Short mmCIF file of N, CA, C and O and ligand atoms in Angstrom, two decimals:
data_model
loop_
_atom_site.label_atom_id
_atom_site.label_comp_id
_atom_site.label_asym_id
_atom_site.label_seq_id
_atom_site.Cartn_x
_atom_site.Cartn_y
_atom_site.Cartn_z
N MET J 171 0.84 -1.18 0.01
CA MET J 171 0.01 -0.02 0.01
C MET J 171 0.88 1.23 0.00
O MET J 171 1.83 1.33 0.76
N SER J 172 0.61 2.19 -0.83
CA SER J 172 1.36 3.42 -0.85
C SER J 172 0.46 4.56 -0.41
O SER J 172 -0.71 4.64 -0.76
N ALA J 173 1.05 5.45 0.39
CA ALA J 173 0.28 6.57 0.89
C ALA J 173 0.16 7.66 -0.17
O ALA J 173 1.09 7.84 -0.94
N PRO J 174 -0.93 8.34 -0.18
CA PRO J 174 -1.05 9.47 -1.10
C PRO J 174 -0.13 10.58 -0.64
O PRO J 174 0.18 10.72 0.56
N GLY J 175 0.30 11.35 -1.58
CA GLY J 175 1.08 12.52 -1.22
C GLY J 175 2.50 12.26 -0.85
O GLY J 175 3.19 13.16 -0.34
N THR J 176 2.98 11.04 -1.04
CA THR J 176 4.38 10.79 -0.72
C THR J 176 5.22 11.20 -1.91
O THR J 176 4.97 10.83 -3.05
N GLY J 177 6.24 11.94 -1.61
CA GLY J 177 7.06 12.45 -2.71
C GLY J 177 8.50 12.01 -2.57
O GLY J 177 8.87 11.45 -1.57
N ALA J 178 9.25 12.26 -3.59
CA ALA J 178 10.67 11.90 -3.54
C ALA J 178 11.37 12.92 -2.71
O ALA J 178 11.15 14.11 -2.79
N GLY J 179 12.25 12.45 -1.84
CA GLY J 179 13.05 13.37 -1.03
C GLY J 179 14.49 13.32 -1.48
O GLY J 179 14.96 12.34 -1.99
N ARG J 180 15.20 14.39 -1.23
CA ARG J 180 16.61 14.41 -1.56
C ARG J 180 17.36 13.65 -0.46
O ARG J 180 16.86 13.46 0.63
N VAL J 181 18.56 13.26 -0.78
CA VAL J 181 19.41 12.57 0.21
C VAL J 181 19.56 13.43 1.43
O VAL J 181 19.80 14.62 1.36
N GLY J 182 19.34 12.84 2.60
CA GLY J 182 19.50 13.57 3.85
C GLY J 182 18.26 14.38 4.23
O GLY J 182 18.22 15.00 5.26
N GLU J 183 17.27 14.29 3.42
CA GLU J 183 16.08 15.09 3.63
C GLU J 183 15.00 14.28 4.32
O GLU J 183 14.87 13.08 4.12
N ARG J 184 14.24 14.93 5.15
CA ARG J 184 13.12 14.32 5.81
C ARG J 184 11.94 14.29 4.83
O ARG J 184 11.66 15.27 4.16
N VAL J 185 11.26 13.14 4.80
CA VAL J 185 10.19 12.93 3.84
C VAL J 185 8.89 12.67 4.56
O VAL J 185 8.88 11.85 5.51
N LEU J 186 7.84 13.36 4.17
CA LEU J 186 6.54 13.12 4.78
C LEU J 186 5.99 11.78 4.31
O LEU J 186 5.92 11.50 3.12
N VAL J 187 5.62 10.93 5.31
CA VAL J 187 4.98 9.68 4.98
C VAL J 187 3.47 9.84 4.87
O VAL J 187 2.85 9.36 3.94
N GLY J 188 2.90 10.58 5.81
CA GLY J 188 1.47 10.84 5.77
C GLY J 188 0.97 11.22 7.14
O GLY J 188 1.76 11.38 8.10
N ARG J 189 -0.32 11.39 7.25
CA ARG J 189 -0.93 11.70 8.53
C ARG J 189 -1.13 10.42 9.35
O ARG J 189 -1.44 9.38 8.78
N ILE J 190 -0.96 10.52 10.63
CA ILE J 190 -1.09 9.35 11.50
C ILE J 190 -2.44 8.66 11.27
O ILE J 190 -2.53 7.45 11.19
N ALA J 191 -3.47 9.49 11.10
CA ALA J 191 -4.82 8.93 10.95
C ALA J 191 -4.94 8.10 9.67
O ALA J 191 -5.82 7.24 9.57
N ASP J 192 -4.06 8.37 8.72
CA ASP J 192 -4.10 7.65 7.43
C ASP J 192 -3.14 6.46 7.42
O ASP J 192 -3.03 5.77 6.42
N LEU J 193 -2.48 6.22 8.55
CA LEU J 193 -1.51 5.11 8.63
C LEU J 193 -1.92 4.19 9.79
O LEU J 193 -1.28 4.23 10.87
N PRO J 194 -2.93 3.43 9.63
CA PRO J 194 -3.45 2.63 10.73
C PRO J 194 -2.53 1.49 11.15
O PRO J 194 -1.58 1.15 10.45
N GLU J 195 -2.81 0.94 12.30
CA GLU J 195 -2.08 -0.22 12.82
C GLU J 195 -2.01 -1.26 11.74
O GLU J 195 -2.99 -1.58 11.06
N GLY J 196 -0.77 -1.80 11.50
CA GLY J 196 -0.57 -2.84 10.52
C GLY J 196 -0.31 -2.30 9.12
O GLY J 196 -0.04 -3.10 8.21
N SER J 197 -0.39 -0.97 8.92
CA SER J 197 -0.19 -0.46 7.59
C SER J 197 1.25 -0.56 7.15
O SER J 197 2.20 -0.54 7.98
N GLN J 198 1.46 -0.64 5.83
CA GLN J 198 2.77 -0.65 5.22
C GLN J 198 2.72 0.36 4.10
O GLN J 198 1.87 0.26 3.21
N THR J 199 3.63 1.32 4.16
CA THR J 199 3.63 2.41 3.19
C THR J 199 5.03 2.62 2.62
O THR J 199 5.99 2.75 3.38
N SER J 200 5.14 2.61 1.33
CA SER J 200 6.47 2.84 0.73
C SER J 200 6.64 4.27 0.31
O SER J 200 5.70 4.88 -0.22
N VAL J 201 7.82 4.82 0.60
CA VAL J 201 8.16 6.20 0.21
C VAL J 201 9.57 6.20 -0.33
O VAL J 201 10.37 5.29 -0.08
N ARG J 202 9.88 7.23 -1.10
CA ARG J 202 11.25 7.43 -1.57
C ARG J 202 11.99 8.34 -0.62
O ARG J 202 11.52 9.42 -0.28
N VAL J 203 13.17 7.93 -0.23
CA VAL J 203 14.06 8.80 0.55
C VAL J 203 15.37 8.83 -0.22
O VAL J 203 16.10 7.85 -0.26
N GLY J 204 15.63 9.95 -0.88
CA GLY J 204 16.78 10.02 -1.79
C GLY J 204 16.52 8.98 -2.88
O GLY J 204 15.48 8.95 -3.51
N ASP J 205 17.52 8.11 -3.07
CA ASP J 205 17.34 7.11 -4.13
C ASP J 205 16.91 5.76 -3.54
O ASP J 205 16.96 4.76 -4.21
N GLN J 206 16.46 5.79 -2.29
CA GLN J 206 16.08 4.56 -1.61
C GLN J 206 14.56 4.39 -1.56
O GLN J 206 13.84 5.36 -1.30
N ASN J 207 14.11 3.18 -1.74
CA ASN J 207 12.72 2.82 -1.54
C ASN J 207 12.62 2.34 -0.10
O ASN J 207 13.25 1.35 0.29
N VAL J 208 11.85 3.05 0.70
CA VAL J 208 11.74 2.78 2.15
C VAL J 208 10.32 2.35 2.51
O VAL J 208 9.35 2.92 2.02
N LEU J 209 10.26 1.34 3.33
CA LEU J 209 8.97 0.81 3.78
C LEU J 209 8.72 1.25 5.21
O LEU J 209 9.55 0.99 6.08
N VAL J 210 7.62 1.95 5.44
CA VAL J 210 7.26 2.39 6.77
C VAL J 210 6.11 1.50 7.28
O VAL J 210 5.09 1.37 6.62
N ILE J 211 6.31 0.94 8.45
CA ILE J 211 5.39 -0.03 9.01
C ILE J 211 4.92 0.48 10.36
O ILE J 211 5.72 0.90 11.18
N ARG J 212 3.61 0.42 10.56
CA ARG J 212 3.08 0.71 11.91
C ARG J 212 2.76 -0.60 12.59
O ARG J 212 1.91 -1.36 12.13
N ASP J 213 3.48 -0.88 13.69
CA ASP J 213 3.32 -2.14 14.40
C ASP J 213 3.23 -1.86 15.91
O ASP J 213 4.14 -1.21 16.44
N GLN J 214 2.19 -2.27 16.50
CA GLN J 214 1.98 -2.09 17.94
C GLN J 214 2.10 -0.59 18.31
O GLN J 214 2.68 -0.25 19.33
N GLY J 215 1.58 0.23 17.43
CA GLY J 215 1.57 1.70 17.73
C GLY J 215 2.84 2.44 17.39
O GLY J 215 2.89 3.66 17.51
N THR J 216 3.87 1.72 17.00
CA THR J 216 5.15 2.36 16.66
C THR J 216 5.40 2.32 15.18
O THR J 216 5.05 1.33 14.50
N PHE J 217 6.03 3.40 14.66
CA PHE J 217 6.40 3.42 13.25
C PHE J 217 7.85 2.99 13.09
O PHE J 217 8.76 3.48 13.77
N TYR J 218 8.07 2.08 12.15
CA TYR J 218 9.42 1.61 11.81
C TYR J 218 9.64 1.85 10.34
O TYR J 218 8.68 1.82 9.54
N ALA J 219 10.89 2.08 9.96
CA ALA J 219 11.20 2.29 8.55
C ALA J 219 12.45 1.52 8.18
O ALA J 219 13.47 1.60 8.88
N LEU J 220 12.36 0.77 7.13
CA LEU J 220 13.50 0.00 6.66
C LEU J 220 13.53 -0.02 5.13
O LEU J 220 12.52 0.21 4.47
N ARG J 221 14.69 -0.28 4.60
CA ARG J 221 14.85 -0.34 3.16
C ARG J 221 13.93 -1.44 2.65
O ARG J 221 13.91 -2.53 3.20
N ASN J 222 13.18 -1.12 1.61
CA ASN J 222 12.16 -2.02 1.09
C ASN J 222 12.79 -3.08 0.16
O ASN J 222 12.27 -3.31 -0.96
N VAL J 223 13.88 -3.67 0.61
CA VAL J 223 14.59 -4.62 -0.24
C VAL J 223 15.17 -5.72 0.66
O VAL J 223 15.97 -5.43 1.59
N CYS J 224 14.80 -6.94 0.40
CA CYS J 224 15.34 -8.07 1.15
C CYS J 224 16.84 -8.20 0.83
O CYS J 224 17.23 -8.08 -0.34
N THR J 225 17.63 -8.48 1.87
CA THR J 225 19.06 -8.62 1.63
C THR J 225 19.45 -9.97 1.07
O THR J 225 20.64 -10.19 0.80
N HIS J 226 18.49 -10.85 0.88
CA HIS J 226 18.82 -12.14 0.28
C HIS J 226 18.92 -11.99 -1.25
O HIS J 226 19.99 -12.13 -1.79
N GLN J 227 17.81 -11.70 -1.87
CA GLN J 227 17.85 -11.55 -3.34
C GLN J 227 17.09 -10.33 -3.84
O GLN J 227 16.45 -10.36 -4.91
N ASN J 228 17.12 -9.29 -3.02
CA ASN J 228 16.60 -7.97 -3.42
C ASN J 228 15.11 -8.00 -3.77
O ASN J 228 14.65 -7.17 -4.58
N PHE J 229 14.35 -8.83 -3.14
CA PHE J 229 12.91 -8.86 -3.35
C PHE J 229 12.29 -7.78 -2.44
O PHE J 229 12.74 -7.57 -1.33
N PRO J 230 11.23 -7.07 -2.90
CA PRO J 230 10.61 -6.09 -2.05
C PRO J 230 10.02 -6.73 -0.78
O PRO J 230 9.41 -7.79 -0.84
N LEU J 231 10.21 -6.07 0.36
CA LEU J 231 9.65 -6.57 1.61
C LEU J 231 8.18 -6.19 1.79
O LEU J 231 7.47 -6.82 2.61
N GLU J 232 7.77 -5.16 1.10
CA GLU J 232 6.38 -4.67 1.24
C GLU J 232 5.39 -5.78 1.01
O GLU J 232 5.49 -6.57 0.08
N GLY J 233 4.44 -5.85 1.93
CA GLY J 233 3.39 -6.82 1.83
C GLY J 233 3.68 -8.10 2.59
O GLY J 233 2.81 -8.96 2.75
N GLY J 234 4.89 -8.20 3.12
CA GLY J 234 5.24 -9.38 3.93
C GLY J 234 4.53 -9.32 5.28
O GLY J 234 4.28 -8.24 5.81
N PRO J 235 4.21 -10.48 5.82
CA PRO J 235 3.53 -10.49 7.14
C PRO J 235 4.44 -9.95 8.25
O PRO J 235 5.64 -10.23 8.24
N VAL J 236 3.85 -9.20 9.17
CA VAL J 236 4.57 -8.69 10.31
C VAL J 236 4.04 -9.35 11.57
O VAL J 236 2.83 -9.37 11.81
N GLU J 237 4.95 -9.94 12.33
CA GLU J 237 4.57 -10.66 13.54
C GLU J 237 5.73 -10.64 14.52
O GLU J 237 6.90 -10.76 14.13
N ASP J 238 5.42 -10.45 15.79
CA ASP J 238 6.45 -10.45 16.86
C ASP J 238 7.59 -9.49 16.54
O ASP J 238 8.76 -9.81 16.75
N GLY J 239 7.26 -8.30 15.98
CA GLY J 239 8.26 -7.28 15.75
C GLY J 239 9.19 -7.58 14.60
O GLY J 239 10.28 -7.02 14.53
N ALA J 240 8.76 -8.40 13.67
CA ALA J 240 9.60 -8.73 12.53
C ALA J 240 8.76 -8.87 11.28
O ALA J 240 7.60 -9.25 11.35
N ILE J 241 9.39 -8.59 10.13
CA ILE J 241 8.70 -8.76 8.87
C ILE J 241 9.33 -9.95 8.13
O ILE J 241 10.52 -10.15 8.18
N THR J 242 8.45 -10.72 7.45
CA THR J 242 8.90 -11.87 6.71
C THR J 242 8.86 -11.56 5.21
O THR J 242 7.87 -11.08 4.69
N CYS J 243 9.97 -11.86 4.54
CA CYS J 243 10.03 -11.74 3.09
C CYS J 243 9.20 -12.85 2.50
O CYS J 243 9.40 -14.04 2.84
N THR J 244 8.31 -12.50 1.57
CA THR J 244 7.41 -13.49 1.02
C THR J 244 8.10 -14.37 -0.03
O THR J 244 7.52 -15.38 -0.46
N LYS J 245 9.32 -14.01 -0.44
CA LYS J 245 9.95 -14.77 -1.53
C LYS J 245 10.50 -16.12 -1.01
O LYS J 245 10.17 -17.17 -1.53
N HIS J 246 11.35 -16.06 0.05
CA HIS J 246 11.93 -17.32 0.58
C HIS J 246 11.87 -17.41 2.09
O HIS J 246 12.45 -18.30 2.67
N GLY J 247 11.19 -16.48 2.73
CA GLY J 247 10.91 -16.62 4.16
C GLY J 247 11.88 -16.02 5.13
O GLY J 247 11.78 -16.26 6.33
N ALA J 248 12.84 -15.23 4.67
CA ALA J 248 13.74 -14.54 5.63
C ALA J 248 12.94 -13.62 6.49
O ALA J 248 11.93 -13.04 6.07
N ARG J 249 13.41 -13.41 7.74
CA ARG J 249 12.73 -12.47 8.66
C ARG J 249 13.72 -11.42 9.11
O ARG J 249 14.88 -11.69 9.34
N PHE J 250 13.18 -10.19 9.27
CA PHE J 250 14.02 -9.07 9.70
C PHE J 250 13.39 -8.34 10.91
O PHE J 250 12.19 -8.03 10.87
N ASP J 251 14.21 -8.09 11.90
CA ASP J 251 13.77 -7.38 13.07
C ASP J 251 13.48 -5.92 12.73
O ASP J 251 14.32 -5.23 12.15
N LEU J 252 12.30 -5.40 13.11
CA LEU J 252 11.91 -4.06 12.72
C LEU J 252 12.72 -3.02 13.47
O LEU J 252 12.96 -1.93 12.98
N GLN J 253 13.19 -3.33 14.68
CA GLN J 253 13.93 -2.35 15.49
C GLN J 253 15.40 -2.28 15.11
O GLN J 253 15.98 -1.19 15.15
N THR J 254 15.98 -3.39 14.74
CA THR J 254 17.43 -3.40 14.48
C THR J 254 17.79 -3.67 13.02
O THR J 254 18.92 -3.42 12.60
N GLY J 255 16.81 -4.21 12.27
CA GLY J 255 17.12 -4.57 10.88
C GLY J 255 17.75 -5.93 10.73
O GLY J 255 17.98 -6.40 9.63
N ARG J 256 18.14 -6.50 11.85
CA ARG J 256 18.90 -7.77 11.84
C ARG J 256 18.12 -8.89 11.14
O ARG J 256 16.92 -8.97 11.27
N ALA J 257 18.85 -9.71 10.39
CA ALA J 257 18.24 -10.87 9.77
C ALA J 257 18.05 -11.95 10.84
O ALA J 257 19.04 -12.33 11.52
N LEU J 258 16.83 -12.40 11.01
CA LEU J 258 16.52 -13.36 12.10
C LEU J 258 16.39 -14.77 11.58
O LEU J 258 16.36 -15.71 12.35
N ARG J 259 16.24 -14.92 10.27
CA ARG J 259 16.06 -16.26 9.70
C ARG J 259 16.70 -16.34 8.32
O ARG J 259 16.58 -15.39 7.51
N LEU J 260 17.32 -17.46 8.07
CA LEU J 260 17.84 -17.72 6.73
C LEU J 260 16.71 -17.78 5.73
O LEU J 260 15.59 -18.04 6.12
N PRO J 261 16.97 -17.51 4.45
CA PRO J 261 18.31 -17.45 3.84
C PRO J 261 19.00 -16.10 3.92
O PRO J 261 20.14 -16.00 3.48
N ALA J 262 18.39 -15.04 4.49
CA ALA J 262 19.10 -13.78 4.59
C ALA J 262 20.05 -13.83 5.78
O ALA J 262 19.75 -14.41 6.84
N VAL J 263 21.23 -13.22 5.63
CA VAL J 263 22.19 -13.15 6.72
C VAL J 263 22.57 -11.71 7.03
O VAL J 263 23.03 -11.37 8.13
N LYS J 264 22.39 -10.81 6.07
CA LYS J 264 22.74 -9.41 6.25
C LYS J 264 21.55 -8.61 6.75
O LYS J 264 20.39 -8.85 6.31
N ALA J 265 21.79 -7.65 7.61
CA ALA J 265 20.74 -6.79 8.12
C ALA J 265 20.22 -5.91 7.00
O ALA J 265 20.92 -5.60 6.03
N VAL J 266 18.98 -5.53 7.14
CA VAL J 266 18.39 -4.58 6.20
C VAL J 266 18.60 -3.17 6.77
O VAL J 266 18.61 -2.98 8.00
N ARG J 267 18.84 -2.18 5.92
CA ARG J 267 19.10 -0.82 6.38
C ARG J 267 17.87 -0.20 7.01
O ARG J 267 16.75 -0.32 6.46
N LEU J 268 18.07 0.49 8.12
CA LEU J 268 16.97 1.17 8.81
C LEU J 268 16.99 2.64 8.50
O LEU J 268 18.03 3.22 8.20
N PHE J 269 15.83 3.29 8.66
CA PHE J 269 15.67 4.71 8.54
C PHE J 269 15.02 5.22 9.81
O PHE J 269 14.40 4.47 10.55
N ARG J 270 15.13 6.53 10.04
CA ARG J 270 14.54 7.13 11.22
C ARG J 270 13.10 7.53 10.95
O ARG J 270 12.79 8.07 9.88
N THR J 271 12.23 7.26 11.90
CA THR J 271 10.87 7.79 11.80
C THR J 271 10.64 8.82 12.90
O THR J 271 11.17 8.71 13.99
N GLU J 272 9.88 9.84 12.60
CA GLU J 272 9.53 10.85 13.56
C GLU J 272 8.07 11.19 13.43
O GLU J 272 7.55 11.29 12.31
N VAL J 273 7.44 11.35 14.59
CA VAL J 273 6.06 11.81 14.59
C VAL J 273 6.09 13.26 15.04
O VAL J 273 6.64 13.58 16.10
N GLU J 274 5.52 14.13 14.23
CA GLU J 274 5.46 15.53 14.57
C GLU J 274 4.03 16.01 14.37
O GLU J 274 3.55 16.02 13.24
N GLY J 275 3.38 16.41 15.48
CA GLY J 275 1.99 16.74 15.37
C GLY J 275 1.18 15.55 14.92
O GLY J 275 1.25 14.50 15.52
N GLU J 276 0.49 15.71 13.80
CA GLU J 276 -0.34 14.65 13.28
C GLU J 276 0.33 13.90 12.11
O GLU J 276 -0.33 13.09 11.45
N GLU J 277 1.59 14.22 11.91
CA GLU J 277 2.26 13.65 10.68
C GLU J 277 3.47 12.79 11.04
O GLU J 277 4.11 12.97 12.08
N VAL J 278 3.73 11.88 10.13
CA VAL J 278 4.88 10.97 10.31
C VAL J 278 5.89 11.26 9.18
O VAL J 278 5.55 11.40 8.02
N TYR J 279 7.16 11.31 9.61
CA TYR J 279 8.23 11.61 8.68
C TYR J 279 9.27 10.50 8.75
O TYR J 279 9.41 9.83 9.77
N VAL J 280 10.02 10.35 7.65
CA VAL J 280 11.13 9.40 7.65
C VAL J 280 12.36 10.09 7.07
O VAL J 280 12.24 10.99 6.26
N SER J 281 13.51 9.70 7.61
CA SER J 281 14.78 10.30 7.12
C SER J 281 15.88 9.27 7.32
O SER J 281 15.75 8.32 8.06
N PRO J 282 16.99 9.48 6.63
CA PRO J 282 18.14 8.56 6.81
C PRO J 282 18.64 8.59 8.27
O PRO J 282 18.60 9.63 8.90
N LEU J 283 19.10 7.46 8.73
CA LEU J 283 19.70 7.43 10.09
C LEU J 283 21.08 8.06 10.08
O LEU J 283 21.77 8.03 9.07
S1 FES R 521 14.55 -12.66 -1.51
FE1 FES R 521 13.82 -12.44 0.53
S2 FES R 521 14.19 -14.37 1.40
FE2 FES R 521 14.97 -14.57 -0.62
#
């Protein structure tokens, strides 16, 4: 799912993801941050942002099931911790890159860490 109004941001720039009210629990929203495709996930009330690319074979993570604070790649089943990006299950061994999320007023932003 992609949020309306998400635009491309320059490198190092904070990018608007959307309004909190439009990003319900369990939502997955992809945005561009510089040249990166970033997936913003709302899980247990917290927003997480990670590169939308599995470190196994570069498959998009968007749409993968989120459970126990981790997202599962639908291609071969690798799991990544939302807080640390760490690969929790083979076949992925490399962590996925994380991005910073910020809530300001009613809006959610993402930027490079
Ligand atoms: S591409 Fe994600 S587990 Fe293989």
